[in-house]
Amino acid sequence: MLVKWIRCGVLDRAAFERGQRKWANGLPGEPGFRGQGGGWSRSQPGVAHLFAFWEDREYYDAFMSGPHDRFAAPQAETYESLGVKLFEHRLDVKVGFRPRFADSDLLRLAHLKVRPDRADHFVLMQRKVWNPAMAGSPGMLRGVFAQGPESDFLVLSMWDSAAERGKYRDGSVARLSQRADLEADVLAVAGDVVDLEQSWSV
């Protein structure tokens, strides 16, 4: 499964939201499309994060070379910056990941640049340390661990509330980082917390 992460610096929030809702009219009928959702950054005003899921790269490329521009045109003047990254699904963070957003209020993303010679260890620690810890946390609904080019990784986790996600963060992250030897694996890490907009879900 292909995971697409889009980060937008939005100029006109109301117009951007109107355009985003229009994607729901056409995307469900596209071959290979699995789901899409997103929302607003809690830490960066005016920043929207979107996540789209496709069965594979072939279906995605066909969409991008065909109907994509027609869907995107109404939003063209609503943002000042647009960043796109593609990742391939590696692991479910909790068994049975589905790209559905209706039961989640909050999404946490972590974007990590890993030392190339430590990538295998990083994936192993995700499987053995991080995934079980998150999967066992109350309020954590589902998640996905995906890999991009040049040892670039994305971890998405969906939570039913900010309070439950806060309990996991406050009580576990430092301990798990030490156990997984995260500092030895990672060159850079960035993250954000996204308040999901249900009207954007497809």
PDB file of N, CA, C and O in Angstrom, residues 14-65:
ATOM      1  N   ALA A  14     -11.103  28.893   4.884  1.00  0.00           N
ATOM      2  CA  ALA A  14     -12.467  28.531   4.511  1.00  0.00           C
ATOM      3  C   ALA A  14     -12.524  27.984   3.089  1.00  0.00           C
ATOM      4  O   ALA A  14     -13.187  26.974   2.821  1.00  0.00           O
ATOM      5  N   ALA A  15     -11.826  28.637   2.169  1.00  0.00           N
ATOM      6  CA  ALA A  15     -11.831  28.184   0.779  1.00  0.00           C
ATOM      7  C   ALA A  15     -11.106  26.842   0.645  1.00  0.00           C
ATOM      8  O   ALA A  15     -11.527  25.973  -0.130  1.00  0.00           O
ATOM      9  N   PHE A  16     -10.026  26.671   1.389  1.00  0.00           N
ATOM     10  CA  PHE A  16      -9.310  25.393   1.358  1.00  0.00           C
ATOM     11  C   PHE A  16     -10.208  24.262   1.834  1.00  0.00           C
ATOM     12  O   PHE A  16     -10.254  23.189   1.233  1.00  0.00           O
ATOM     13  N   GLU A  17     -10.943  24.511   2.908  1.00  0.00           N
ATOM     14  CA  GLU A  17     -11.837  23.481   3.439  1.00  0.00           C
ATOM     15  C   GLU A  17     -12.949  23.154   2.450  1.00  0.00           C
ATOM     16  O   GLU A  17     -13.310  21.990   2.292  1.00  0.00           O
ATOM     17  N   ARG A  18     -13.485  24.148   1.777  1.00  0.00           N
ATOM     18  CA  ARG A  18     -14.517  23.884   0.762  1.00  0.00           C
ATOM     19  C   ARG A  18     -13.949  23.005  -0.346  1.00  0.00           C
ATOM     20  O   ARG A  18     -14.591  22.050  -0.795  1.00  0.00           O
ATOM     21  N   GLY A  19     -12.743  23.315  -0.790  1.00  0.00           N
ATOM     22  CA  GLY A  19     -12.122  22.507  -1.817  1.00  0.00           C
ATOM     23  C   GLY A  19     -11.829  21.098  -1.345  1.00  0.00           C
ATOM     24  O   GLY A  19     -11.993  20.136  -2.101  1.00  0.00           O
ATOM     25  N   GLN A  20     -11.431  20.969  -0.080  1.00  0.00           N
ATOM     26  CA  GLN A  20     -11.105  19.647   0.437  1.00  0.00           C
ATOM     27  C   GLN A  20     -12.328  18.737   0.473  1.00  0.00           C
ATOM     28  O   GLN A  20     -12.241  17.548   0.196  1.00  0.00           O
ATOM     29  N   ARG A  21     -13.452  19.310   0.824  1.00  0.00           N
ATOM     30  CA  ARG A  21     -14.673  18.500   0.891  1.00  0.00           C
ATOM     31  C   ARG A  21     -15.088  17.983  -0.482  1.00  0.00           C
ATOM     32  O   ARG A  21     -15.751  16.942  -0.584  1.00  0.00           O
ATOM     33  N   LYS A  22     -14.700  18.679  -1.545  1.00  0.00           N
ATOM     34  CA  LYS A  22     -15.085  18.262  -2.894  1.00  0.00           C
ATOM     35  C   LYS A  22     -14.361  16.991  -3.339  1.00  0.00           C
ATOM     36  O   LYS A  22     -14.836  16.294  -4.245  1.00  0.00           O
ATOM     37  N   TRP A  23     -13.219  16.691  -2.717  1.00  0.00           N
ATOM     38  CA  TRP A  23     -12.517  15.464  -3.082  1.00  0.00           C
ATOM     39  C   TRP A  23     -13.385  14.238  -2.803  1.00  0.00           C
ATOM     40  O   TRP A  23     -13.268  13.220  -3.485  1.00  0.00           O
ATOM     41  N   ALA A  24     -14.244  14.335  -1.812  1.00  0.00           N
ATOM     42  CA  ALA A  24     -15.077  13.185  -1.441  1.00  0.00           C
ATOM     43  C   ALA A  24     -16.035  12.784  -2.560  1.00  0.00           C
ATOM     44  O   ALA A  24     -16.513  11.652  -2.591  1.00  0.00           O
ATOM     45  N   ASN A  25     -16.314  13.693  -3.470  1.00  0.00           N
ATOM     46  CA  ASN A  25     -17.266  13.391  -4.532  1.00  0.00           C
ATOM     47  C   ASN A  25     -16.685  12.478  -5.609  1.00  0.00           C
ATOM     48  O   ASN A  25     -17.422  11.731  -6.255  1.00  0.00           O
ATOM     49  N   GLY A  26     -15.356  12.557  -5.824  1.00  0.00           N
ATOM     50  CA  GLY A  26     -14.787  11.814  -6.934  1.00  0.00           C
ATOM     51  C   GLY A  26     -13.822  10.708  -6.567  1.00  0.00           C
ATOM     52  O   GLY A  26     -13.735   9.692  -7.269  1.00  0.00           O
ATOM     53  N   LEU A  27     -13.092  10.866  -5.478  1.00  0.00           N
ATOM     54  CA  LEU A  27     -12.049   9.896  -5.144  1.00  0.00           C
ATOM     55  C   LEU A  27     -12.545   8.461  -4.923  1.00  0.00           C
ATOM     56  O   LEU A  27     -11.866   7.519  -5.337  1.00  0.00           O
ATOM     57  N   PRO A  28     -13.701   8.249  -4.284  1.00  0.00           N
ATOM     58  CA  PRO A  28     -14.094   6.855  -4.021  1.00  0.00           C
ATOM     59  C   PRO A  28     -14.227   5.987  -5.260  1.00  0.00           C
ATOM     60  O   PRO A  28     -14.113   4.770  -5.173  1.00  0.00           O
ATOM     61  N   GLY A  29     -14.447   6.569  -6.401  1.00  0.00           N
ATOM     62  CA  GLY A  29     -14.589   5.777  -7.614  1.00  0.00           C
ATOM     63  C   GLY A  29     -13.294   5.525  -8.357  1.00  0.00           C
ATOM     64  O   GLY A  29     -13.295   4.831  -9.378  1.00  0.00           O
ATOM     65  N   GLU A  30     -12.189   6.068  -7.860  1.00  0.00           N
ATOM     66  CA  GLU A  30     -10.916   5.913  -8.568  1.00  0.00           C
ATOM     67  C   GLU A  30     -10.311   4.532  -8.310  1.00  0.00           C
ATOM     68  O   GLU A  30     -10.232   4.093  -7.159  1.00  0.00           O
ATOM     69  N   PRO A  31      -9.870   3.827  -9.355  1.00  0.00           N
ATOM     70  CA  PRO A  31      -9.260   2.506  -9.176  1.00  0.00           C
ATOM     71  C   PRO A  31      -8.047   2.569  -8.255  1.00  0.00           C
ATOM     72  O   PRO A  31      -7.185   3.440  -8.417  1.00  0.00           O
ATOM     73  N   GLY A  32      -8.002   1.669  -7.293  1.00  0.00           N
ATOM     74  CA  GLY A  32      -6.861   1.582  -6.394  1.00  0.00           C
ATOM     75  C   GLY A  32      -6.896   2.504  -5.207  1.00  0.00           C
ATOM     76  O   GLY A  32      -6.032   2.409  -4.322  1.00  0.00           O
ATOM     77  N   PHE A  33      -7.873   3.409  -5.134  1.00  0.00           N
ATOM     78  CA  PHE A  33      -7.955   4.334  -4.003  1.00  0.00           C
ATOM     79  C   PHE A  33      -8.477   3.613  -2.769  1.00  0.00           C
ATOM     80  O   PHE A  33      -9.463   2.889  -2.823  1.00  0.00           O
ATOM     81  N   ARG A  34      -7.800   3.826  -1.626  1.00  0.00           N
ATOM     82  CA  ARG A  34      -8.163   3.129  -0.390  1.00  0.00           C
ATOM     83  C   ARG A  34      -8.747   4.039   0.683  1.00  0.00           C
ATOM     84  O   ARG A  34      -9.495   3.584   1.532  1.00  0.00           O
ATOM     85  N   GLY A  35      -8.395   5.324   0.678  1.00  0.00           N
ATOM     86  CA  GLY A  35      -8.920   6.217   1.703  1.00  0.00           C
ATOM     87  C   GLY A  35      -8.086   7.477   1.812  1.00  0.00           C
ATOM     88  O   GLY A  35      -6.925   7.519   1.390  1.00  0.00           O
ATOM     89  N   GLN A  36      -8.691   8.533   2.387  1.00  0.00           N
ATOM     90  CA  GLN A  36      -7.980   9.797   2.576  1.00  0.00           C
ATOM     91  C   GLN A  36      -8.586  10.533   3.763  1.00  0.00           C
ATOM     92  O   GLN A  36      -9.790  10.477   4.003  1.00  0.00           O
ATOM     93  N   GLY A  37      -7.731  11.235   4.488  1.00  0.00           N
ATOM     94  CA  GLY A  37      -8.196  12.051   5.609  1.00  0.00           C
ATOM     95  C   GLY A  37      -7.131  13.052   5.992  1.00  0.00           C
ATOM     96  O   GLY A  37      -6.018  13.050   5.455  1.00  0.00           O
ATOM     97  N   GLY A  38      -7.479  13.906   6.935  1.00  0.00           N
ATOM     98  CA  GLY A  38      -6.516  14.900   7.386  1.00  0.00           C
ATOM     99  C   GLY A  38      -7.156  15.932   8.276  1.00  0.00           C
ATOM    100  O   GLY A  38      -8.301  15.792   8.718  1.00  0.00           O
ATOM    101  N   GLY A  39      -6.400  16.974   8.548  1.00  0.00           N
ATOM    102  CA  GLY A  39      -6.889  18.023   9.430  1.00  0.00           C
ATOM    103  C   GLY A  39      -5.821  19.079   9.651  1.00  0.00           C
ATOM    104  O   GLY A  39      -4.843  19.178   8.908  1.00  0.00           O
ATOM    105  N   TRP A  40      -6.025  19.845  10.727  1.00  0.00           N
ATOM    106  CA  TRP A  40      -5.186  20.998  11.010  1.00  0.00           C
ATOM    107  C   TRP A  40      -4.151  20.689  12.080  1.00  0.00           C
ATOM    108  O   TRP A  40      -4.443  20.033  13.080  1.00  0.00           O
ATOM    109  N   SER A  41      -2.942  21.205  11.871  1.00  0.00           N
ATOM    110  CA  SER A  41      -1.866  21.068  12.848  1.00  0.00           C
ATOM    111  C   SER A  41      -2.222  21.789  14.141  1.00  0.00           C
ATOM    112  O   SER A  41      -2.750  22.905  14.126  1.00  0.00           O
ATOM    113  N   ARG A  42      -1.913  21.158  15.268  1.00  0.00           N
ATOM    114  CA  ARG A  42      -2.101  21.811  16.561  1.00  0.00           C
ATOM    115  C   ARG A  42      -0.987  22.809  16.873  1.00  0.00           C
ATOM    116  O   ARG A  42      -1.200  23.752  17.620  1.00  0.00           O
ATOM    117  N   SER A  43       0.195  22.589  16.317  1.00  0.00           N
ATOM    118  CA  SER A  43       1.357  23.396  16.688  1.00  0.00           C
ATOM    119  C   SER A  43       1.712  24.476  15.674  1.00  0.00           C
ATOM    120  O   SER A  43       2.445  25.412  16.003  1.00  0.00           O
ATOM    121  N   GLN A  44       1.199  24.345  14.445  1.00  0.00           N
ATOM    122  CA  GLN A  44       1.572  25.275  13.381  1.00  0.00           C
ATOM    123  C   GLN A  44       0.308  25.870  12.758  1.00  0.00           C
ATOM    124  O   GLN A  44      -0.320  25.241  11.905  1.00  0.00           O
ATOM    125  N   PRO A  45      -0.084  27.057  13.172  1.00  0.00           N
ATOM    126  CA  PRO A  45      -1.308  27.671  12.634  1.00  0.00           C
ATOM    127  C   PRO A  45      -1.257  27.787  11.114  1.00  0.00           C
ATOM    128  O   PRO A  45      -0.229  28.159  10.540  1.00  0.00           O
ATOM    129  N   GLY A  46      -2.360  27.428  10.481  1.00  0.00           N
ATOM    130  CA  GLY A  46      -2.441  27.529   9.031  1.00  0.00           C
ATOM    131  C   GLY A  46      -1.851  26.365   8.270  1.00  0.00           C
ATOM    132  O   GLY A  46      -1.838  26.379   7.036  1.00  0.00           O
ATOM    133  N   VAL A  47      -1.387  25.340   8.979  1.00  0.00           N
ATOM    134  CA  VAL A  47      -0.818  24.166   8.312  1.00  0.00           C
ATOM    135  C   VAL A  47      -1.825  23.018   8.342  1.00  0.00           C
ATOM    136  O   VAL A  47      -2.359  22.676   9.400  1.00  0.00           O
ATOM    137  N   ALA A  48      -2.093  22.464   7.168  1.00  0.00           N
ATOM    138  CA  ALA A  48      -2.978  21.304   7.044  1.00  0.00           C
ATOM    139  C   ALA A  48      -2.152  20.095   6.619  1.00  0.00           C
ATOM    140  O   ALA A  48      -1.243  20.211   5.789  1.00  0.00           O
ATOM    141  N   HIS A  49      -2.475  18.946   7.209  1.00  0.00           N
ATOM    142  CA  HIS A  49      -1.849  17.684   6.827  1.00  0.00           C
ATOM    143  C   HIS A  49      -2.919  16.782   6.214  1.00  0.00           C
ATOM    144  O   HIS A  49      -4.019  16.648   6.771  1.00  0.00           O
ATOM    145  N   LEU A  50      -2.587  16.155   5.087  1.00  0.00           N
ATOM    146  CA  LEU A  50      -3.486  15.221   4.423  1.00  0.00           C
ATOM    147  C   LEU A  50      -2.754  13.905   4.194  1.00  0.00           C
ATOM    148  O   LEU A  50      -1.542  13.900   3.918  1.00  0.00           O
ATOM    149  N   PHE A  51      -3.495  12.804   4.292  1.00  0.00           N
ATOM    150  CA  PHE A  51      -2.916  11.478   4.125  1.00  0.00           C
ATOM    151  C   PHE A  51      -3.817  10.669   3.197  1.00  0.00           C
ATOM    152  O   PHE A  51      -4.998  10.490   3.471  1.00  0.00           O
ATOM    153  N   ALA A  52      -3.230  10.216   2.083  1.00  0.00           N
ATOM    154  CA  ALA A  52      -3.986   9.440   1.103  1.00  0.00           C
ATOM    155  C   ALA A  52      -3.349   8.066   0.967  1.00  0.00           C
ATOM    156  O   ALA A  52      -2.117   7.927   1.047  1.00  0.00           O
ATOM    157  N   PHE A  53      -4.175   7.061   0.756  1.00  0.00           N
ATOM    158  CA  PHE A  53      -3.727   5.674   0.709  1.00  0.00           C
ATOM    159  C   PHE A  53      -4.186   5.048  -0.612  1.00  0.00           C
ATOM    160  O   PHE A  53      -5.366   5.126  -0.964  1.00  0.00           O
ATOM    161  N   TRP A  54      -3.223   4.428  -1.305  1.00  0.00           N
ATOM    162  CA  TRP A  54      -3.484   3.807  -2.597  1.00  0.00           C
ATOM    163  C   TRP A  54      -2.992   2.372  -2.569  1.00  0.00           C
ATOM    164  O   TRP A  54      -2.021   2.043  -1.885  1.00  0.00           O
ATOM    165  N   GLU A  55      -3.652   1.530  -3.344  1.00  0.00           N
ATOM    166  CA  GLU A  55      -3.316   0.110  -3.353  1.00  0.00           C
ATOM    167  C   GLU A  55      -1.865  -0.125  -3.769  1.00  0.00           C
ATOM    168  O   GLU A  55      -1.168  -0.960  -3.181  1.00  0.00           O
ATOM    169  N   ASP A  56      -1.390   0.627  -4.777  1.00  0.00           N
ATOM    170  CA  ASP A  56       0.011   0.516  -5.165  1.00  0.00           C
ATOM    171  C   ASP A  56       0.399   1.727  -6.007  1.00  0.00           C
ATOM    172  O   ASP A  56      -0.432   2.582  -6.324  1.00  0.00           O
ATOM    173  N   ARG A  57       1.668   1.787  -6.351  1.00  0.00           N
ATOM    174  CA  ARG A  57       2.198   2.947  -7.081  1.00  0.00           C
ATOM    175  C   ARG A  57       1.599   3.054  -8.482  1.00  0.00           C
ATOM    176  O   ARG A  57       1.394   4.161  -9.005  1.00  0.00           O
ATOM    177  N   GLU A  58       1.293   1.951  -9.118  1.00  0.00           N
ATOM    178  CA  GLU A  58       0.736   1.984 -10.469  1.00  0.00           C
ATOM    179  C   GLU A  58      -0.618   2.694 -10.492  1.00  0.00           C
ATOM    180  O   GLU A  58      -0.877   3.539 -11.354  1.00  0.00           O
ATOM    181  N   TYR A  59      -1.487   2.351  -9.541  1.00  0.00           N
ATOM    182  CA  TYR A  59      -2.787   3.025  -9.472  1.00  0.00           C
ATOM    183  C   TYR A  59      -2.611   4.515  -9.173  1.00  0.00           C
ATOM    184  O   TYR A  59      -3.305   5.374  -9.748  1.00  0.00           O
ATOM    185  N   TYR A  60      -1.697   4.826  -8.273  1.00  0.00           N
ATOM    186  CA  TYR A  60      -1.464   6.228  -7.910  1.00  0.00           C
ATOM    187  C   TYR A  60      -0.963   7.027  -9.104  1.00  0.00           C
ATOM    188  O   TYR A  60      -1.450   8.135  -9.372  1.00  0.00           O
ATOM    189  N   ASP A  61       0.010   6.482  -9.832  1.00  0.00           N
ATOM    190  CA  ASP A  61       0.541   7.193 -10.992  1.00  0.00           C
ATOM    191  C   ASP A  61      -0.529   7.419 -12.051  1.00  0.00           C
ATOM    192  O   ASP A  61      -0.558   8.477 -12.707  1.00  0.00           O
ATOM    193  N   ALA A  62      -1.408   6.446 -12.227  1.00  0.00           N
ATOM    194  CA  ALA A  62      -2.492   6.605 -13.200  1.00  0.00           C
ATOM    195  C   ALA A  62      -3.425   7.737 -12.785  1.00  0.00           C
ATOM    196  O   ALA A  62      -3.876   8.528 -13.629  1.00  0.00           O
ATOM    197  N   PHE A  63      -3.713   7.841 -11.505  1.00  0.00           N
ATOM    198  CA  PHE A  63      -4.560   8.926 -11.014  1.00  0.00           C
ATOM    199  C   PHE A  63      -3.873  10.278 -11.205  1.00  0.00           C
ATOM    200  O   PHE A  63      -4.503  11.250 -11.651  1.00  0.00           O
ATOM    201  N   MET A  64      -2.591  10.359 -10.874  1.00  0.00           N
ATOM    202  CA  MET A  64      -1.876  11.629 -10.984  1.00  0.00           C
ATOM    203  C   MET A  64      -1.784  12.107 -12.432  1.00  0.00           C
ATOM    204  O   MET A  64      -1.819  13.316 -12.693  1.00  0.00           O
ATOM    205  N   SER A  65      -1.658  11.182 -13.369  1.00  0.00           N
ATOM    206  CA  SER A  65      -1.557  11.572 -14.779  1.00  0.00           C
ATOM    207  C   SER A  65      -2.924  11.779 -15.424  1.00  0.00           C
ATOM    208  O   SER A  65      -3.010  12.247 -16.557  1.00  0.00           O
TER     209      SER A  65
END
